[in-house]
Every structure is written in structure tokens, then in C-alpha cells.
Coordinates of N, CA and C in Angstrom, one line a residue:
X1080 N 11.5 19.5 -4.9 CA 10.6 18.5 -4.5 C 10.7 18.4 -3.0
X1081 N 9.7 18.8 -2.3 CA 9.7 18.8 -0.8 C 9.4 17.4 -0.3
X1082 N 9.9 17.1 0.9 CA 9.6 15.9 1.5 C 9.4 16.2 3.0
X1083 N 9.1 15.1 3.8 CA 8.9 15.2 5.2 C 9.8 14.3 5.9
X1084 N 10.6 14.7 6.9 CA 11.5 13.9 7.6 C 10.7 13.0 8.6
X1085 N 11.5 12.1 9.2 CA 10.9 11.2 10.2 C 10.2 11.9 11.3
X1086 N 10.7 13.1 11.7 CA 10.1 13.9 12.8 C 8.9 14.7 12.3
X1087 N 8.4 14.5 11.1 CA 7.3 15.2 10.5 C 7.6 16.7 10.3
X1088 N 8.8 17.1 10.1 CA 9.2 18.4 9.8 C 9.3 18.5 8.3
X1089 N 8.5 19.4 7.6 CA 8.7 19.5 6.2 C 10.1 20.0 5.8
X1090 N 10.6 19.4 4.7 CA 11.9 19.8 4.3 C 11.9 20.1 2.8
X1091 N 12.8 20.8 2.3 CA 13.0 21.2 0.9 C 14.4 21.3 0.6
X1092 N 14.7 21.4 -0.7 CA 16.1 21.5 -1.1 C 16.5 23.0 -1.3
X1093 N 17.8 23.2 -1.1 CA 18.4 24.6 -1.3 C 19.8 24.4 -1.7
X1094 N 20.3 25.4 -2.4 CA 21.7 25.4 -2.7 C 22.4 26.3 -1.6
X1095 N 23.5 25.7 -1.1 CA 24.2 26.4 0.0 C 25.6 26.7 -0.4
X1096 N 26.0 28.0 -0.3 CA 27.4 28.4 -0.6 C 28.1 28.4 0.7
X1097 N 29.2 27.6 0.8 CA 30.0 27.4 2.0 C 31.3 28.1 1.9
X1098 N 31.8 28.4 0.7 CA 33.1 29.1 0.5 C 33.0 29.8 -0.8
X1099 N 33.5 31.1 -0.7 CA 33.5 31.9 -1.9 C 34.5 31.3 -2.9
X1100 N 34.1 31.4 -4.2 CA 35.0 30.9 -5.2 C 34.7 29.4 -5.5
X1101 N 33.7 28.8 -4.9 CA 33.3 27.4 -5.1 C 31.8 27.4 -5.5
X1102 N 31.4 26.3 -6.0 CA 30.0 26.1 -6.4 C 29.1 25.8 -5.1
X1103 N 27.9 26.3 -5.1 CA 27.0 25.9 -4.0 C 26.7 24.4 -4.0
X1104 N 26.4 23.9 -2.8 CA 26.1 22.5 -2.7 C 24.6 22.3 -2.4
X1105 N 24.0 21.3 -3.0 CA 22.6 21.0 -2.8 C 22.4 20.3 -1.5
X1106 N 21.5 20.8 -0.6 CA 21.2 20.2 0.7 C 19.7 20.2 0.9
X1107 N 19.3 19.3 1.9 CA 17.9 19.3 2.3 C 17.9 20.1 3.6
X1108 N 16.9 20.9 3.8 CA 16.8 21.7 5.0 C 15.3 21.9 5.3
X1109 N 15.0 22.4 6.5 CA 13.7 22.6 6.9 C 13.0 23.7 6.1
X1110 N 11.8 23.5 5.8 CA 11.0 24.6 5.2 C 10.9 25.8 6.2
X1111 N 11.2 27.0 5.8 CA 11.2 28.1 6.8 C 9.8 28.2 7.4
X1112 N 9.7 28.6 8.6 CA 8.4 28.8 9.3 C 7.9 30.2 9.0
X1113 N 6.6 30.3 8.7 CA 6.0 31.6 8.4 C 6.2 32.5 9.6
X1114 N 6.3 33.8 9.4 CA 6.5 34.8 10.4 C 5.7 36.0 10.1
X1115 N 5.2 36.8 11.1 CA 4.5 38.1 10.8 C 5.4 39.0 10.0
X1116 N 4.9 39.7 9.0 CA 5.6 40.6 8.2 C 6.4 40.0 7.1
X1117 N 6.3 38.7 7.0 CA 7.1 38.0 5.9 C 6.1 37.1 5.1
X1118 N 6.6 36.7 3.9 CA 5.8 35.9 3.0 C 6.6 34.7 2.7
X1119 N 6.0 33.5 2.8 CA 6.6 32.2 2.5 C 6.3 31.9 1.0
X1120 N 7.3 31.7 0.2 CA 7.1 31.5 -1.2 C 7.7 30.1 -1.6
X1121 N 7.0 29.4 -2.4 CA 7.5 28.1 -3.1 C 8.0 28.6 -4.4
X1122 N 9.3 28.6 -4.6 CA 10.0 29.1 -5.7 C 9.7 28.3 -7.0
X1123 N 9.5 29.0 -8.1 CA 9.3 28.4 -9.4 C 10.5 28.7 -10.3
X1124 N 11.2 29.8 -10.2 CA 12.3 30.2 -11.0 C 13.2 31.2 -10.2
X1125 N 14.4 31.2 -10.6 CA 15.4 32.2 -10.0 C 16.4 32.6 -11.0
X1126 N 16.9 33.8 -10.9 CA 17.9 34.3 -11.8 C 19.3 33.8 -11.4
X1127 N 20.2 33.7 -12.4 CA 21.6 33.6 -12.1 C 22.2 34.8 -12.9
X1128 N 22.2 35.9 -12.2 CA 22.6 37.2 -12.8 C 24.1 37.5 -12.5
X1129 N 24.6 38.5 -13.1 CA 26.0 38.9 -12.9 C 26.2 39.2 -11.4
X1130 N 25.3 39.8 -10.7 CA 25.4 40.1 -9.3 C 25.6 38.7 -8.5
X1131 N 24.8 37.7 -8.8 CA 24.9 36.4 -8.2 C 26.2 35.8 -8.4
X1132 N 26.7 35.9 -9.6 CA 28.1 35.3 -9.9 C 29.2 36.0 -9.1
X1133 N 29.0 37.4 -9.0 CA 30.0 38.1 -8.2 C 30.0 37.7 -6.7
X1134 N 28.8 37.5 -6.2 CA 28.7 37.1 -4.8 C 29.3 35.7 -4.7
X1135 N 29.0 34.8 -5.6 CA 29.6 33.4 -5.5 C 31.1 33.5 -5.4
X1136 N 31.7 34.4 -6.2 CA 33.2 34.5 -6.3 C 33.7 35.4 -5.2
X1137 N 32.9 36.0 -4.3 CA 33.4 36.8 -3.3 C 33.8 38.2 -3.8
X1138 N 33.3 38.6 -4.9 CA 33.8 39.8 -5.6 C 32.7 41.0 -5.6
X1139 N 31.8 40.9 -4.6 CA 30.8 42.0 -4.6 C 31.1 42.8 -3.2
X1140 N 30.7 44.0 -3.2 CA 30.9 44.9 -2.0 C 30.2 44.4 -0.8
X1141 N 29.1 43.8 -0.9 CA 28.3 43.2 0.2 C 28.3 41.7 0.1
X1142 N 28.9 41.0 1.0 CA 28.9 39.6 0.9 C 28.2 38.9 2.1
X1143 N 27.5 37.8 1.9 CA 26.8 37.2 3.0 C 27.7 36.5 3.9
X1144 N 27.3 36.3 5.2 CA 28.0 35.4 6.1 C 27.8 34.0 5.5
X1145 N 28.8 33.2 5.6 CA 28.7 31.8 5.1 C 28.5 30.8 6.3
X1146 N 27.8 29.7 6.0 CA 27.1 29.3 4.8 C 25.9 30.2 4.5
X1147 N 25.5 30.2 3.2 CA 24.4 31.1 2.8 C 23.7 30.5 1.6
X1148 N 22.4 30.8 1.5 CA 21.7 30.4 0.2 C 21.8 31.6 -0.7
X1149 N 22.4 31.5 -1.9 CA 22.5 32.5 -2.8 C 21.2 32.8 -3.6
X1150 N 21.3 33.8 -4.4 CA 20.1 34.1 -5.3 C 19.4 35.4 -4.9
X1151 N 19.6 36.5 -5.7 CA 19.1 37.8 -5.4 C 17.7 38.1 -5.9
X1152 N 17.2 37.2 -6.8 CA 15.8 37.4 -7.2 C 15.3 36.2 -7.8
X1153 N 13.9 36.1 -7.8 CA 13.3 34.9 -8.3 C 11.8 35.1 -8.3
X1154 N 11.1 34.0 -8.6 CA 9.6 34.1 -8.6 C 9.0 32.8 -8.1
X1155 N 7.8 32.8 -7.5 CA 7.2 31.6 -7.0 C 5.8 31.9 -6.6
X1156 N 5.2 30.9 -5.9 CA 3.8 31.0 -5.5 C 3.8 31.2 -4.0
X1157 N 2.9 32.2 -3.5 CA 2.7 32.5 -2.1 C 2.1 31.3 -1.4
X1158 N 2.7 30.8 -0.4 CA 2.2 29.7 0.5 C 1.5 30.3 1.7
X1159 N 2.1 31.3 2.3 CA 1.6 31.9 3.5 C 2.1 33.4 3.6
X1160 N 1.1 34.3 3.9 CA 1.4 35.7 4.0 C 0.2 36.4 4.6
X1161 N 0.5 37.4 5.4 CA -0.5 38.3 6.0 C -0.8 39.4 5.0
X1162 N 0.0 39.6 4.0 CA -0.1 40.7 3.1 C -0.5 40.3 1.6
X1163 N 0.1 39.3 1.1 CA -0.1 38.9 -0.3 C -1.0 37.7 -0.4
X1164 N -1.8 37.6 -1.4 CA -2.8 36.5 -1.6 C -2.1 35.1 -1.8
X1165 N -2.5 34.2 -1.0 CA -2.0 32.8 -1.1 C -2.4 32.3 -2.5
X1166 N -1.4 31.6 -3.2 CA -1.6 31.1 -4.5 C -1.2 32.0 -5.6
X1167 N -0.9 33.3 -5.3 CA -0.5 34.3 -6.3 C 1.0 34.0 -6.7
X1168 N 1.2 34.3 -8.0 CA 2.6 34.3 -8.5 C 3.2 35.6 -8.1
X1169 N 4.4 35.6 -7.5 CA 5.1 36.8 -7.1 C 6.5 36.8 -7.5
X1170 N 7.1 38.0 -7.6 CA 8.5 38.2 -7.8 C 9.1 38.5 -6.5
X1171 N 10.2 38.0 -6.1 CA 10.9 38.3 -4.9 C 12.3 38.9 -5.2
X1172 N 12.6 40.0 -4.6 CA 13.9 40.7 -4.8 C 14.1 41.8 -3.8
X1173 N 15.3 42.2 -3.6 CA 15.6 43.3 -2.7 C 15.6 42.8 -1.2
X1174 N 15.7 43.8 -0.3 CA 15.6 43.5 1.1 C 16.7 42.6 1.6
X1175 N 17.9 42.6 0.9 CA 19.0 41.7 1.3 C 18.9 40.3 0.8
X1176 N 17.9 40.0 -0.1 CA 17.8 38.6 -0.5 C 19.1 38.1 -1.2
X1177 N 19.6 37.0 -0.7 CA 20.8 36.4 -1.2 C 22.1 37.2 -0.7
X1178 N 21.9 38.2 0.1 CA 23.1 38.9 0.6 C 23.1 38.9 2.2
X1179 N 22.1 39.5 2.8 CA 22.0 39.5 4.2 C 21.0 38.5 4.8
X1180 N 20.3 37.9 3.9 CA 19.3 36.8 4.3 C 19.3 35.7 3.2
X1181 N 18.8 34.6 3.5 CA 18.8 33.4 2.6 C 18.1 33.9 1.3
X1182 N 18.7 33.4 0.2 CA 18.3 33.9 -1.1 C 17.3 32.9 -1.8
X1183 N 17.2 33.2 -3.1 CA 16.1 32.6 -4.0 C 16.5 31.2 -4.5
X1184 N 17.7 30.7 -4.3 CA 18.1 29.4 -4.8 C 17.7 28.3 -3.9
X1185 N 16.5 28.2 -3.6 CA 15.9 27.2 -2.7 C 14.5 27.0 -3.1
X1186 N 13.9 25.8 -2.7 CA 12.5 25.5 -3.1 C 11.6 26.4 -2.3
X1187 N 11.9 26.8 -1.1 CA 11.1 27.7 -0.3 C 11.9 28.8 0.3
X1188 N 11.4 30.0 0.2 CA 12.1 31.2 0.8 C 11.1 32.0 1.7
X1189 N 11.6 32.5 2.7 CA 10.8 33.4 3.6 C 11.4 34.8 3.5
X1190 N 10.6 35.7 3.0 CA 11.1 37.1 2.7 C 10.2 38.1 3.3
X1191 N 10.8 39.3 3.6 CA 9.9 40.4 4.1 C 8.8 40.7 3.1
X1192 N 7.7 41.1 3.5 CA 6.6 41.4 2.6 C 7.0 42.4 1.6
X1193 N 7.9 43.4 2.0 CA 8.3 44.5 1.1 C 9.2 44.0 0.0
X1194 N 9.7 42.7 0.0 CA 10.5 42.2 -1.1 C 9.6 41.4 -2.1
X1195 N 8.3 41.4 -1.9 CA 7.4 40.6 -2.7 C 6.5 41.5 -3.6
X1196 N 6.4 41.2 -4.9 CA 5.6 41.9 -5.8 C 4.7 40.9 -6.5
X1197 N 3.4 41.1 -6.4 CA 2.4 40.2 -7.1 C 2.5 40.5 -8.6
X1198 N 2.6 39.4 -9.4 CA 2.7 39.5 -10.8 C 1.3 39.3 -11.4
X1199 N 1.1 39.8 -12.6 CA -0.2 39.7 -13.3 C -0.5 38.2 -13.5
X1200 N -1.8 37.8 -13.4 CA -2.2 36.5 -13.6 C -1.8 36.0 -15.0
X1201 N -1.3 34.8 -15.1 CA -0.9 34.3 -16.4 C 0.6 34.5 -16.8
X1202 N 1.3 35.3 -15.9 CA 2.7 35.6 -16.2 C 3.5 34.3 -16.0
X1203 N 4.4 34.1 -17.0 CA 5.3 32.9 -16.9 C 6.3 33.2 -15.7
X1204 N 6.5 32.2 -14.8 CA 7.4 32.4 -13.7 C 8.9 32.8 -14.1
X1205 N 9.3 32.2 -15.2 CA 10.7 32.6 -15.7 C 10.7 34.1 -16.1
X1206 N 9.7 34.6 -16.7 CA 9.6 36.0 -17.1 C 9.5 36.8 -15.8
X1207 N 8.7 36.4 -14.9 CA 8.5 37.2 -13.7 C 9.8 37.4 -12.9
X1208 N 10.6 36.4 -12.9 CA 11.9 36.5 -12.1 C 12.9 37.4 -12.8
X1209 N 12.8 37.7 -14.1 CA 13.8 38.6 -14.7 C 13.2 40.0 -15.0
X1210 N 12.0 40.2 -14.6 CA 11.3 41.5 -14.8 C 12.2 42.6 -14.2
X1211 N 12.7 43.5 -15.0 CA 13.6 44.5 -14.6 C 14.9 44.0 -14.0
X1212 N 15.4 42.9 -14.5 CA 16.7 42.3 -14.0 C 17.8 42.8 -14.8
X1213 N 18.9 43.1 -14.2 CA 20.1 43.6 -14.9 C 20.7 42.5 -15.8
X1214 N 20.2 41.2 -15.6 CA 20.6 40.1 -16.5 C 19.9 40.1 -17.8
X1215 N 18.9 41.0 -18.0 CA 18.2 41.0 -19.3 C 18.1 42.5 -19.7
X1216 N 19.2 43.0 -20.4 CA 19.3 44.4 -20.7 C 18.2 44.8 -21.7
X1217 N 17.5 45.9 -21.4 CA 16.4 46.3 -22.4 C 17.0 47.0 -23.6
X1218 N 16.2 47.2 -24.6 CA 16.5 48.0 -25.7 C 16.4 49.4 -25.4
X1219 N 16.6 50.3 -26.4 CA 16.5 51.7 -26.1 C 15.0 52.1 -25.8
X1220 N 14.8 53.3 -25.2 CA 13.5 53.7 -25.0 C 12.7 53.8 -26.3
X1221 N 11.4 53.5 -26.2 CA 10.5 53.5 -27.4 C 10.1 54.9 -27.6
X1222 N 9.9 55.3 -28.9 CA 9.4 56.6 -29.2 C 8.1 56.4 -30.0
X1223 N 7.2 57.3 -30.0 CA 6.0 57.2 -30.7 C 6.3 57.0 -32.2
X1224 N 5.9 55.9 -32.7 CA 6.1 55.7 -34.2 C 5.1 54.6 -34.5
X1225 N 4.8 54.4 -35.8 CA 3.9 53.3 -36.2 C 4.5 52.0 -35.8
X1226 N 5.8 51.8 -35.7 CA 6.5 50.6 -35.4 C 6.3 50.3 -33.9
X1227 N 6.2 51.3 -33.0 CA 6.2 51.1 -31.6 C 4.8 50.9 -31.0
X1228 N 4.0 52.0 -31.2 CA 2.6 51.9 -30.7 C 2.4 52.1 -29.2
X1229 N 3.5 52.3 -28.4 CA 3.5 52.5 -27.0 C 3.8 53.9 -26.7
X1230 N 3.6 54.3 -25.4 CA 3.9 55.6 -25.0 C 5.4 55.9 -25.0
X1231 N 5.7 57.1 -25.3 CA 7.1 57.5 -25.4 C 7.8 57.3 -24.1
X1232 N 9.0 56.7 -24.1 CA 9.8 56.5 -22.9 C 9.7 55.1 -22.3
X1233 N 8.8 54.3 -22.8 CA 8.7 52.9 -22.4 C 9.8 52.1 -23.1
X1234 N 10.3 51.1 -22.5 CA 11.4 50.3 -23.2 C 10.8 49.1 -23.9
X1235 N 11.5 48.6 -24.9 CA 11.1 47.5 -25.6 C 12.2 46.5 -26.0
X1236 N 12.2 45.3 -25.6 CA 13.2 44.4 -26.0 C 13.1 44.0 -27.5
X1237 N 12.0 44.4 -28.1 CA 11.8 44.2 -29.5 C 12.6 45.2 -30.4
X1238 N 13.1 46.2 -29.8 CA 13.9 47.3 -30.5 C 15.3 47.2 -30.0
X1239 N 16.2 46.4 -30.7 CA 17.5 46.2 -30.2 C 18.4 47.4 -30.4
X1240 N 19.4 47.5 -29.6 CA 20.4 48.7 -29.7 C 21.1 48.5 -31.0
X1241 N 21.2 49.6 -31.7 CA 21.9 49.5 -33.0 C 23.2 50.3 -32.9

């Protein structure tokens, strides 16, 4: 839920990690200003994946400078971009998100255009943010069979590992 401060600066909420091994704290901060080569996204969903938990605990090989906004991937709606259509649902990940730059655990994120992928219209934001996420292990590759119906080599969560 965004608000506007007395100085008419738009603000939004974000989780801030101040010390490894502790929980992030909810804070109000300024909405990031749009910049060339970047996309401003109003987040709708974000993952809490194994990588994120390792970062929170300080147990990953690349750790952010603190304080930092965690969250290595998520999805939301484009508010401003020179590359991606405004209003589009996008997935954000990579390019140091949640590691060397503010992450997805915020209402608004500003990410490099290359960290943004437009999702098909009608995609659920929760599904968009876990698309190819290590937090959602796929089943084995699909093979051509009456049961599958898809091209060989594609994966299917409907075919669990046995």
C-alpha cells in the first residue's frame, strides 16, 4: 500500500535486512525514481526460495551490503520503462536482484531492463514469479506418450518423480 509523505514524495513499504541471521524489518521508503535502462515495477508476488533464506542467514557466497532489500525474484506490473510496456505483468530476476541491488521484497523495485521478462497475458502473478524457480522443482522430462501430448524434452509438474 503506497502512500505519500508530507513532502509529496511517494512512499511504499519494503522489507529491509539489517543483520544476517535476523528477520527483515518492514519500513516505509521512497518509491525508486525511474532511470534510463531500468524498469520500475509495482510488485504483486515474490518468492521466498532457498537462495533467499541462505542470503538472510549470511550463508551464500555472494552477500549484499547491509542494510538491503532481500528477494531474488518476483513479479509485478510495469509502471515505467523505456523497453517494456506499461501495465504488463513481468517477472523480475537476475542482474544481482536481492544481492548487489535492492530485491523483490518491496512494493516497488527498480531493475535493469535485462532483469525483466514480460509474461503472457492472464498469467497469475504468483505463477509468474516462480516460473523456472529452484523453489519449484519440476518433474522429469516429458516423453511422447498418450499421457503427455507435449514435445519430448519439455518438463511437466504433472509427472512427479517416482
